Amino acid sequence: MRLQNKNVVITGGASGIGLASVIRCLEEGANVVLSDLAGSEGAARAAELDGKHGGRCLFKACDVTDTAQVDRLFEETVNELGSVDAVFSNAGIGGVAPSHKVSDEEFLRIIDINLNGVFRVARAALRIMYGQGSGSIVNCASILGKFGQSNTAAYSAAKGGVVNLTRALALEAAPKGVRVNAIGPGYIDTPLIADLDKDLMNALIAMHPLGRLGRAEEVANGFLFLASDESSFVTGTTLMIDGGFTAGKS
């Protein structure tokens, strides 16, 4: 049990990579706060998992664009569980459109959720972890945090920001016993891309040298490693879980 009795907060936990990460953490003995938007399937998912895992999963609604909600998420977690040992800042949205057709509102919304939201979560978590003298924060970046792609200006900008934000936070947090890392998934077989047409899906598959899309559980395993003591000498890095997508790029 790699996370036995650890308390873990996962944002964007109602589906996809977030939900897979919730499940893996529960399997490894953690108490997990599954957080997602009010009105999402998060409450139902948490209730179901709570029943399967001996009362170790609870749901807390949180919109990461709202500082008050983020701060309350962590305050309530500490009040109820006593500590925050690991965080997966996973809440995010996609966005595909030619840049000349993207409005200010669309661009800023993607940045606010995918980058500013990651900062809000990290800030709230660090306040607690500094007091503890320990903790692990993992931010969800992307292959597009390392390399740009057409029609993804806002998303690529946000995820590139997450990669460098992770480095900066890691340097600040290291002297206080807290590690900060990121994960860079390739294209993952989740509901986010389930409706793509066959030709586009095949094109995405072809981008990955391993010849397939990733699975949400594979990304969750990366989070599990970075959250656990197995990665005790790892901070400031972005772990690419991308089927070789970035291996041939410089």
PDB file of C-alpha atoms in Angstrom:
ATOM      1  CA  MET A   1       0.000   0.000   0.000  1.00  0.00           C
ATOM      2  CA  ARG A   2       1.987   2.978  -1.280  1.00  0.00           C
ATOM      3  CA  LEU A   3      -0.358   5.646   0.101  1.00  0.00           C
ATOM      4  CA  GLN A   4      -1.566   3.951   3.265  1.00  0.00           C
ATOM      5  CA  ASN A   5      -3.293   6.508   5.515  1.00  0.00           C
ATOM      6  CA  LYS A   6      -2.271   9.406   3.268  1.00  0.00           C
ATOM      7  CA  ASN A   7      -4.788  12.149   2.511  1.00  0.00           C
ATOM      8  CA  VAL A   8      -5.035  13.044  -1.176  1.00  0.00           C
ATOM      9  CA  VAL A   9      -6.961  15.813  -2.961  1.00  0.00           C
ATOM     10  CA  ILE A  10      -7.722  15.381  -6.667  1.00  0.00           C
ATOM     11  CA  THR A  11      -9.371  18.165  -8.665  1.00  0.00           C
ATOM     12  CA  GLY A  12     -11.226  17.311 -11.849  1.00  0.00           C
ATOM     13  CA  GLY A  13     -11.848  13.937 -10.260  1.00  0.00           C
ATOM     14  CA  ALA A  14     -15.246  13.080 -11.691  1.00  0.00           C
ATOM     15  CA  SER A  15     -14.068  11.484 -14.933  1.00  0.00           C
ATOM     16  CA  GLY A  16     -11.118  10.539 -17.123  1.00  0.00           C
ATOM     17  CA  ILE A  17      -7.620  10.846 -15.700  1.00  0.00           C
ATOM     18  CA  GLY A  18      -8.903  12.363 -12.471  1.00  0.00           C
ATOM     19  CA  LEU A  19     -11.319   9.532 -11.729  1.00  0.00           C
ATOM     20  CA  ALA A  20      -8.710   6.907 -12.619  1.00  0.00           C
ATOM     21  CA  SER A  21      -6.338   8.606 -10.183  1.00  0.00           C
ATOM     22  CA  VAL A  22      -8.953   8.625  -7.434  1.00  0.00           C
ATOM     23  CA  ILE A  23      -9.439   4.887  -7.905  1.00  0.00           C
ATOM     24  CA  ARG A  24      -5.710   4.081  -7.898  1.00  0.00           C
ATOM     25  CA  CYS A  25      -5.131   6.113  -4.735  1.00  0.00           C
ATOM     26  CA  LEU A  26      -7.989   4.342  -2.971  1.00  0.00           C
ATOM     27  CA  GLU A  27      -6.542   0.996  -4.052  1.00  0.00           C
ATOM     28  CA  GLU A  28      -3.226   2.034  -2.499  1.00  0.00           C
ATOM     29  CA  GLY A  29      -4.761   2.858   0.882  1.00  0.00           C
ATOM     30  CA  ALA A  30      -5.296   6.626   0.693  1.00  0.00           C
ATOM     31  CA  ASN A  31      -8.179   8.726   1.924  1.00  0.00           C
ATOM     32  CA  VAL A  32      -9.254  10.671  -1.152  1.00  0.00           C
ATOM     33  CA  VAL A  33     -11.123  13.920  -1.635  1.00  0.00           C
ATOM     34  CA  LEU A  34     -12.669  13.769  -5.096  1.00  0.00           C
ATOM     35  CA  SER A  35     -13.263  17.357  -6.134  1.00  0.00           C
ATOM     36  CA  ASP A  36     -15.080  18.624  -9.202  1.00  0.00           C
ATOM     37  CA  LEU A  37     -17.715  21.138 -10.177  1.00  0.00           C
ATOM     38  CA  ALA A  38     -21.029  21.201  -8.376  1.00  0.00           C
ATOM     39  CA  GLY A  39     -23.492  19.463 -10.675  1.00  0.00           C
ATOM     40  CA  SER A  40     -20.861  17.114 -12.065  1.00  0.00           C
ATOM     41  CA  GLU A  41     -20.968  13.359 -11.568  1.00  0.00           C
ATOM     42  CA  GLY A  42     -18.383  13.726  -8.820  1.00  0.00           C
ATOM     43  CA  ALA A  43     -20.754  13.295  -5.887  1.00  0.00           C
ATOM     44  CA  ALA A  44     -22.214  10.088  -7.320  1.00  0.00           C
ATOM     45  CA  ARG A  45     -18.766   8.718  -8.184  1.00  0.00           C
ATOM     46  CA  ALA A  46     -17.442   9.491  -4.710  1.00  0.00           C
ATOM     47  CA  ALA A  47     -20.434   7.886  -3.013  1.00  0.00           C
ATOM     48  CA  GLU A  48     -20.000   4.726  -5.044  1.00  0.00           C
ATOM     49  CA  LEU A  49     -16.266   4.540  -4.344  1.00  0.00           C
ATOM     50  CA  ASP A  50     -16.765   5.378  -0.681  1.00  0.00           C
ATOM     51  CA  GLY A  51     -18.936   2.304  -0.338  1.00  0.00           C
ATOM     52  CA  LYS A  52     -16.364   0.094  -2.039  1.00  0.00           C
ATOM     53  CA  HIS A  53     -13.385   1.376  -0.066  1.00  0.00           C
ATOM     54  CA  GLY A  54     -14.480   1.503   3.530  1.00  0.00           C
ATOM     55  CA  GLY A  55     -15.505   5.143   3.793  1.00  0.00           C
ATOM     56  CA  ARG A  56     -12.286   6.601   2.401  1.00  0.00           C
ATOM     57  CA  CYS A  57     -13.658   8.735  -0.441  1.00  0.00           C
ATOM     58  CA  LEU A  58     -15.565  11.981  -0.133  1.00  0.00           C
ATOM     59  CA  PHE A  59     -16.726  14.592  -2.605  1.00  0.00           C
ATOM     60  CA  LYS A  60     -16.170  18.326  -2.319  1.00  0.00           C
ATOM     61  CA  ALA A  61     -17.448  20.687  -4.975  1.00  0.00           C
ATOM     62  CA  CYS A  62     -14.926  23.240  -6.199  1.00  0.00           C
ATOM     63  CA  ASP A  63     -14.546  25.555  -9.174  1.00  0.00           C
ATOM     64  CA  VAL A  64     -10.811  26.213  -9.534  1.00  0.00           C
ATOM     65  CA  THR A  65     -11.489  29.648 -11.039  1.00  0.00           C
ATOM     66  CA  ASP A  66     -12.870  30.769  -7.666  1.00  0.00           C
ATOM     67  CA  THR A  67     -10.209  31.455  -5.028  1.00  0.00           C
ATOM     68  CA  ALA A  68     -12.683  31.249  -2.160  1.00  0.00           C
ATOM     69  CA  GLN A  69     -13.864  27.810  -3.261  1.00  0.00           C
ATOM     70  CA  VAL A  70     -10.281  26.534  -3.646  1.00  0.00           C
ATOM     71  CA  ASP A  71      -9.258  27.803  -0.232  1.00  0.00           C
ATOM     72  CA  ARG A  72     -12.387  26.299   1.320  1.00  0.00           C
ATOM     73  CA  LEU A  73     -11.642  22.924  -0.317  1.00  0.00           C
ATOM     74  CA  PHE A  74      -8.326  22.700   1.493  1.00  0.00           C
ATOM     75  CA  GLU A  75      -9.533  24.163   4.755  1.00  0.00           C
ATOM     76  CA  GLU A  76     -12.356  21.623   4.929  1.00  0.00           C
ATOM     77  CA  THR A  77     -10.039  18.776   3.980  1.00  0.00           C
ATOM     78  CA  VAL A  78      -7.667  19.595   6.821  1.00  0.00           C
ATOM     79  CA  ASN A  79     -10.524  20.032   9.270  1.00  0.00           C
ATOM     80  CA  GLU A  80     -11.974  16.635   8.363  1.00  0.00           C
ATOM     81  CA  LEU A  81      -8.875  14.556   7.627  1.00  0.00           C
ATOM     82  CA  GLY A  82      -6.127  16.342   9.543  1.00  0.00           C
ATOM     83  CA  SER A  83      -3.614  16.858   6.725  1.00  0.00           C
ATOM     84  CA  VAL A  84      -3.079  17.115   2.986  1.00  0.00           C
ATOM     85  CA  ASP A  85      -0.301  14.770   1.924  1.00  0.00           C
ATOM     86  CA  ALA A  86      -0.687  14.837  -1.861  1.00  0.00           C
ATOM     87  CA  VAL A  87      -2.559  16.878  -4.443  1.00  0.00           C
ATOM     88  CA  PHE A  88      -3.302  16.205  -8.108  1.00  0.00           C
ATOM     89  CA  SER A  89      -4.182  19.521  -9.745  1.00  0.00           C
ATOM     90  CA  ASN A  90      -6.002  17.938 -12.654  1.00  0.00           C
ATOM     91  CA  ALA A  91      -9.006  20.165 -13.375  1.00  0.00           C
ATOM     92  CA  GLY A  92      -8.864  21.477 -16.915  1.00  0.00           C
ATOM     93  CA  ILE A  93     -10.608  21.966 -20.233  1.00  0.00           C
ATOM     94  CA  GLY A  94      -9.599  21.599 -23.866  1.00  0.00           C
ATOM     95  CA  GLY A  95      -9.822  24.147 -26.612  1.00  0.00           C
ATOM     96  CA  VAL A  96      -9.287  23.738 -30.350  1.00  0.00           C
ATOM     97  CA  ALA A  97      -9.797  26.654 -32.727  1.00  0.00           C
ATOM     98  CA  PRO A  98      -7.778  28.806 -35.146  1.00  0.00           C
ATOM     99  CA  SER A  99      -6.205  31.627 -33.176  1.00  0.00           C
ATOM    100  CA  HIS A 100      -7.695  34.377 -35.327  1.00  0.00           C
ATOM    101  CA  LYS A 101     -11.163  33.108 -34.400  1.00  0.00           C
ATOM    102  CA  VAL A 102     -10.602  32.845 -30.637  1.00  0.00           C
ATOM    103  CA  SER A 103     -12.294  35.567 -28.593  1.00  0.00           C
ATOM    104  CA  ASP A 104     -10.757  37.214 -25.551  1.00  0.00           C
ATOM    105  CA  GLU A 105     -13.339  35.446 -23.408  1.00  0.00           C
ATOM    106  CA  GLU A 106     -12.493  31.990 -24.788  1.00  0.00           C
ATOM    107  CA  PHE A 107      -8.748  32.523 -24.454  1.00  0.00           C
ATOM    108  CA  LEU A 108      -8.956  33.852 -20.913  1.00  0.00           C
ATOM    109  CA  ARG A 109     -11.325  31.103 -19.784  1.00  0.00           C
ATOM    110  CA  ILE A 110      -8.878  28.395 -20.862  1.00  0.00           C
ATOM    111  CA  ILE A 111      -5.997  30.211 -19.172  1.00  0.00           C
ATOM    112  CA  ASP A 112      -8.027  30.774 -16.002  1.00  0.00           C
ATOM    113  CA  ILE A 113      -8.965  27.123 -15.595  1.00  0.00           C
ATOM    114  CA  ASN A 114      -5.832  25.401 -16.905  1.00  0.00           C
ATOM    115  CA  LEU A 115      -3.146  27.717 -15.521  1.00  0.00           C
ATOM    116  CA  ASN A 116      -4.534  30.126 -12.950  1.00  0.00           C
ATOM    117  CA  GLY A 117      -6.552  27.289 -11.414  1.00  0.00           C
ATOM    118  CA  VAL A 118      -3.388  25.230 -11.003  1.00  0.00           C
ATOM    119  CA  PHE A 119      -1.759  28.143  -9.205  1.00  0.00           C
ATOM    120  CA  ARG A 120      -4.752  28.657  -6.904  1.00  0.00           C
ATOM    121  CA  VAL A 121      -4.703  24.982  -5.940  1.00  0.00           C
ATOM    122  CA  ALA A 122      -0.948  24.957  -5.376  1.00  0.00           C
ATOM    123  CA  ARG A 123      -1.067  28.123  -3.273  1.00  0.00           C
ATOM    124  CA  ALA A 124      -3.761  26.716  -0.996  1.00  0.00           C
ATOM    125  CA  ALA A 125      -1.965  23.385  -0.697  1.00  0.00           C
ATOM    126  CA  LEU A 126       1.419  24.952   0.028  1.00  0.00           C
ATOM    127  CA  ARG A 127       0.020  26.949   2.935  1.00  0.00           C
ATOM    128  CA  ILE A 128      -0.942  23.668   4.570  1.00  0.00           C
ATOM    129  CA  MET A 129       2.060  21.604   3.505  1.00  0.00           C
ATOM    130  CA  TYR A 130       4.558  24.184   4.730  1.00  0.00           C
ATOM    131  CA  GLY A 131       3.032  23.871   8.173  1.00  0.00           C
ATOM    132  CA  GLN A 132       3.329  20.095   7.972  1.00  0.00           C
ATOM    133  CA  GLY A 133       6.863  20.176   6.582  1.00  0.00           C
ATOM    134  CA  SER A 134       5.881  17.647   3.928  1.00  0.00           C
ATOM    135  CA  GLY A 135       3.702  17.017   0.903  1.00  0.00           C
ATOM    136  CA  SER A 136       3.634  16.349  -2.821  1.00  0.00           C
ATOM    137  CA  ILE A 137       1.862  18.477  -5.427  1.00  0.00           C
ATOM    138  CA  VAL A 138       1.413  17.141  -8.956  1.00  0.00           C
ATOM    139  CA  ASN A 139       0.150  19.419 -11.715  1.00  0.00           C
ATOM    140  CA  CYS A 140      -1.422  18.138 -14.914  1.00  0.00           C
ATOM    141  CA  ALA A 141       0.451  19.619 -17.859  1.00  0.00           C
ATOM    142  CA  SER A 142       0.463  18.072 -21.339  1.00  0.00           C
ATOM    143  CA  ILE A 143       2.621  17.190 -24.316  1.00  0.00           C
ATOM    144  CA  LEU A 144       1.496  20.645 -25.447  1.00  0.00           C
ATOM    145  CA  GLY A 145       3.277  22.105 -22.448  1.00  0.00           C
ATOM    146  CA  LYS A 146       6.509  21.098 -24.172  1.00  0.00           C
ATOM    147  CA  PHE A 147       5.607  21.637 -27.827  1.00  0.00           C
ATOM    148  CA  GLY A 148       3.073  23.808 -29.587  1.00  0.00           C
ATOM    149  CA  GLN A 149       0.347  22.577 -31.900  1.00  0.00           C
ATOM    150  CA  SER A 150      -1.736  24.560 -34.356  1.00  0.00           C
ATOM    151  CA  ASN A 151      -5.228  25.624 -33.297  1.00  0.00           C
ATOM    152  CA  THR A 152      -4.388  25.255 -29.594  1.00  0.00           C
ATOM    153  CA  ALA A 153      -2.898  28.655 -28.741  1.00  0.00           C
ATOM    154  CA  ALA A 154      -4.664  29.120 -25.400  1.00  0.00           C
ATOM    155  CA  TYR A 155      -4.321  25.495 -24.316  1.00  0.00           C
ATOM    156  CA  SER A 156      -0.643  25.300 -25.303  1.00  0.00           C
ATOM    157  CA  ALA A 157       0.079  28.600 -23.568  1.00  0.00           C
ATOM    158  CA  ALA A 158      -1.632  27.422 -20.399  1.00  0.00           C
ATOM    159  CA  LYS A 159       0.101  24.061 -20.306  1.00  0.00           C
ATOM    160  CA  GLY A 160       3.488  25.622 -21.076  1.00  0.00           C
ATOM    161  CA  GLY A 161       2.825  27.898 -18.129  1.00  0.00           C
ATOM    162  CA  VAL A 162       2.054  24.888 -15.939  1.00  0.00           C
ATOM    163  CA  VAL A 163       5.429  23.324 -16.779  1.00  0.00           C
ATOM    164  CA  ASN A 164       7.376  26.428 -15.791  1.00  0.00           C
ATOM    165  CA  LEU A 165       5.127  27.190 -12.828  1.00  0.00           C
ATOM    166  CA  THR A 166       5.934  23.705 -11.572  1.00  0.00           C
ATOM    167  CA  ARG A 167       9.671  24.400 -11.760  1.00  0.00           C
ATOM    168  CA  ALA A 168       9.342  27.713  -9.910  1.00  0.00           C
ATOM    169  CA  LEU A 169       7.132  26.259  -7.182  1.00  0.00           C
ATOM    170  CA  ALA A 170       9.473  23.287  -6.753  1.00  0.00           C
ATOM    171  CA  LEU A 171      12.392  25.604  -6.046  1.00  0.00           C
ATOM    172  CA  GLU A 172      10.400  27.566  -3.482  1.00  0.00           C
ATOM    173  CA  ALA A 173       8.960  24.508  -1.781  1.00  0.00           C
ATOM    174  CA  ALA A 174      12.003  22.232  -1.616  1.00  0.00           C
ATOM    175  CA  PRO A 175      13.592  23.837   1.488  1.00  0.00           C
ATOM    176  CA  LYS A 176      10.294  23.335   3.298  1.00  0.00           C
ATOM    177  CA  GLY A 177      10.042  19.618   2.593  1.00  0.00           C
ATOM    178  CA  VAL A 178       7.450  19.842  -0.189  1.00  0.00           C
ATOM    179  CA  ARG A 179       7.860  18.445  -3.699  1.00  0.00           C
ATOM    180  CA  VAL A 180       6.164  19.849  -6.806  1.00  0.00           C
ATOM    181  CA  ASN A 181       6.090  17.987 -10.109  1.00  0.00           C
ATOM    182  CA  ALA A 182       3.962  17.773 -13.224  1.00  0.00           C
ATOM    183  CA  ILE A 183       2.683  15.088 -15.560  1.00  0.00           C
ATOM    184  CA  GLY A 184       2.612  15.534 -19.330  1.00  0.00           C
ATOM    185  CA  PRO A 185       0.048  13.169 -20.846  1.00  0.00           C
ATOM    186  CA  GLY A 186      -0.098  12.458 -24.542  1.00  0.00           C
ATOM    187  CA  TYR A 187      -3.483  11.868 -26.125  1.00  0.00           C
ATOM    188  CA  ILE A 188      -5.433   9.723 -23.688  1.00  0.00           C
ATOM    189  CA  ASP A 189      -8.511   7.636 -24.468  1.00  0.00           C
ATOM    190  CA  THR A 190     -11.026   9.538 -22.332  1.00  0.00           C
ATOM    191  CA  PRO A 191     -14.519  10.977 -22.904  1.00  0.00           C
ATOM    192  CA  LEU A 192     -12.835  14.249 -23.945  1.00  0.00           C
ATOM    193  CA  ILE A 193     -11.931  12.773 -27.354  1.00  0.00           C
ATOM    194  CA  ALA A 194     -14.492   9.996 -27.612  1.00  0.00           C
ATOM    195  CA  ASP A 195     -16.528  11.800 -30.274  1.00  0.00           C
ATOM    196  CA  LEU A 196     -13.713  12.442 -32.745  1.00  0.00           C
ATOM    197  CA  ASP A 197     -14.208  11.029 -36.235  1.00  0.00           C
ATOM    198  CA  LYS A 198     -12.266   7.933 -37.271  1.00  0.00           C
ATOM    199  CA  ASP A 199      -9.755   9.733 -39.495  1.00  0.00           C
ATOM    200  CA  LEU A 200      -8.801  12.227 -36.800  1.00  0.00           C
ATOM    201  CA  MET A 201      -8.583   9.480 -34.194  1.00  0.00           C
ATOM    202  CA  ASN A 202      -6.233   7.499 -36.441  1.00  0.00           C
ATOM    203  CA  ALA A 203      -4.133  10.606 -36.967  1.00  0.00           C
ATOM    204  CA  LEU A 204      -3.793  11.058 -33.215  1.00  0.00           C
ATOM    205  CA  ILE A 205      -2.812   7.427 -32.772  1.00  0.00           C
ATOM    206  CA  ALA A 206      -0.147   7.782 -35.469  1.00  0.00           C
ATOM    207  CA  MET A 207       1.534  10.586 -33.502  1.00  0.00           C
ATOM    208  CA  HIS A 208       2.499   8.115 -30.765  1.00  0.00           C
ATOM    209  CA  PRO A 209       5.380   5.719 -31.523  1.00  0.00           C
ATOM    210  CA  LEU A 210       3.785   3.047 -29.338  1.00  0.00           C
ATOM    211  CA  GLY A 211       0.927   2.988 -31.863  1.00  0.00           C
ATOM    212  CA  ARG A 212      -2.038   3.695 -29.610  1.00  0.00           C
ATOM    213  CA  LEU A 213      -3.604   6.245 -27.328  1.00  0.00           C
ATOM    214  CA  GLY A 214      -2.832   6.193 -23.640  1.00  0.00           C
ATOM    215  CA  ARG A 215      -5.179   4.909 -20.973  1.00  0.00           C
ATOM    216  CA  ALA A 216      -6.316   7.013 -18.040  1.00  0.00           C
ATOM    217  CA  GLU A 217      -4.993   4.398 -15.612  1.00  0.00           C
ATOM    218  CA  GLU A 218      -1.505   4.779 -17.084  1.00  0.00           C
ATOM    219  CA  VAL A 219      -1.496   8.479 -16.270  1.00  0.00           C
ATOM    220  CA  ALA A 220      -2.921   7.706 -12.834  1.00  0.00           C
ATOM    221  CA  ASN A 221       0.017   5.384 -12.195  1.00  0.00           C
ATOM    222  CA  GLY A 222       2.356   8.283 -12.941  1.00  0.00           C
ATOM    223  CA  PHE A 223       0.555  10.444 -10.412  1.00  0.00           C
ATOM    224  CA  LEU A 224       0.700   7.622  -7.888  1.00  0.00           C
ATOM    225  CA  PHE A 225       4.485   7.439  -8.264  1.00  0.00           C
ATOM    226  CA  LEU A 226       4.946  11.194  -7.852  1.00  0.00           C
ATOM    227  CA  ALA A 227       2.556  11.323  -4.895  1.00  0.00           C
ATOM    228  CA  SER A 228       4.251   8.492  -3.054  1.00  0.00           C
ATOM    229  CA  ASP A 229       7.560   8.248  -1.192  1.00  0.00           C
ATOM    230  CA  GLU A 230       8.932   6.252  -4.130  1.00  0.00           C
ATOM    231  CA  SER A 231       9.646   9.619  -5.787  1.00  0.00           C
ATOM    232  CA  SER A 232      11.163  11.225  -2.685  1.00  0.00           C
ATOM    233  CA  PHE A 233      14.139  12.624  -4.661  1.00  0.00           C
ATOM    234  CA  VAL A 234      12.042  13.924  -7.562  1.00  0.00           C
ATOM    235  CA  THR A 235      10.945  17.554  -7.745  1.00  0.00           C
ATOM    236  CA  GLY A 236      10.611  20.211 -10.425  1.00  0.00           C
ATOM    237  CA  THR A 237      10.223  17.726 -13.246  1.00  0.00           C
ATOM    238  CA  THR A 238       7.530  16.964 -15.796  1.00  0.00           C
ATOM    239  CA  LEU A 239       6.983  13.238 -16.246  1.00  0.00           C
ATOM    240  CA  MET A 240       5.941  12.635 -19.852  1.00  0.00           C
ATOM    241  CA  ILE A 241       3.382   9.838 -20.197  1.00  0.00           C
ATOM    242  CA  ASP A 242       2.986  10.090 -23.918  1.00  0.00           C
ATOM    243  CA  GLY A 243       3.734   6.834 -25.728  1.00  0.00           C
ATOM    244  CA  GLY A 244       6.934   8.360 -27.124  1.00  0.00           C
ATOM    245  CA  PHE A 245       5.200  11.437 -28.617  1.00  0.00           C
ATOM    246  CA  THR A 246       7.905  13.848 -27.454  1.00  0.00           C
ATOM    247  CA  ALA A 247      10.898  11.502 -27.837  1.00  0.00           C
ATOM    248  CA  GLY A 248      11.685  12.525 -31.401  1.00  0.00           C
ATOM    249  CA  LYS A 249      11.147  16.242 -30.910  1.00  0.00           C
ATOM    250  CA  SER A 250      13.649  18.826 -29.693  1.00  0.00           C
TER     251      SER A 250
END
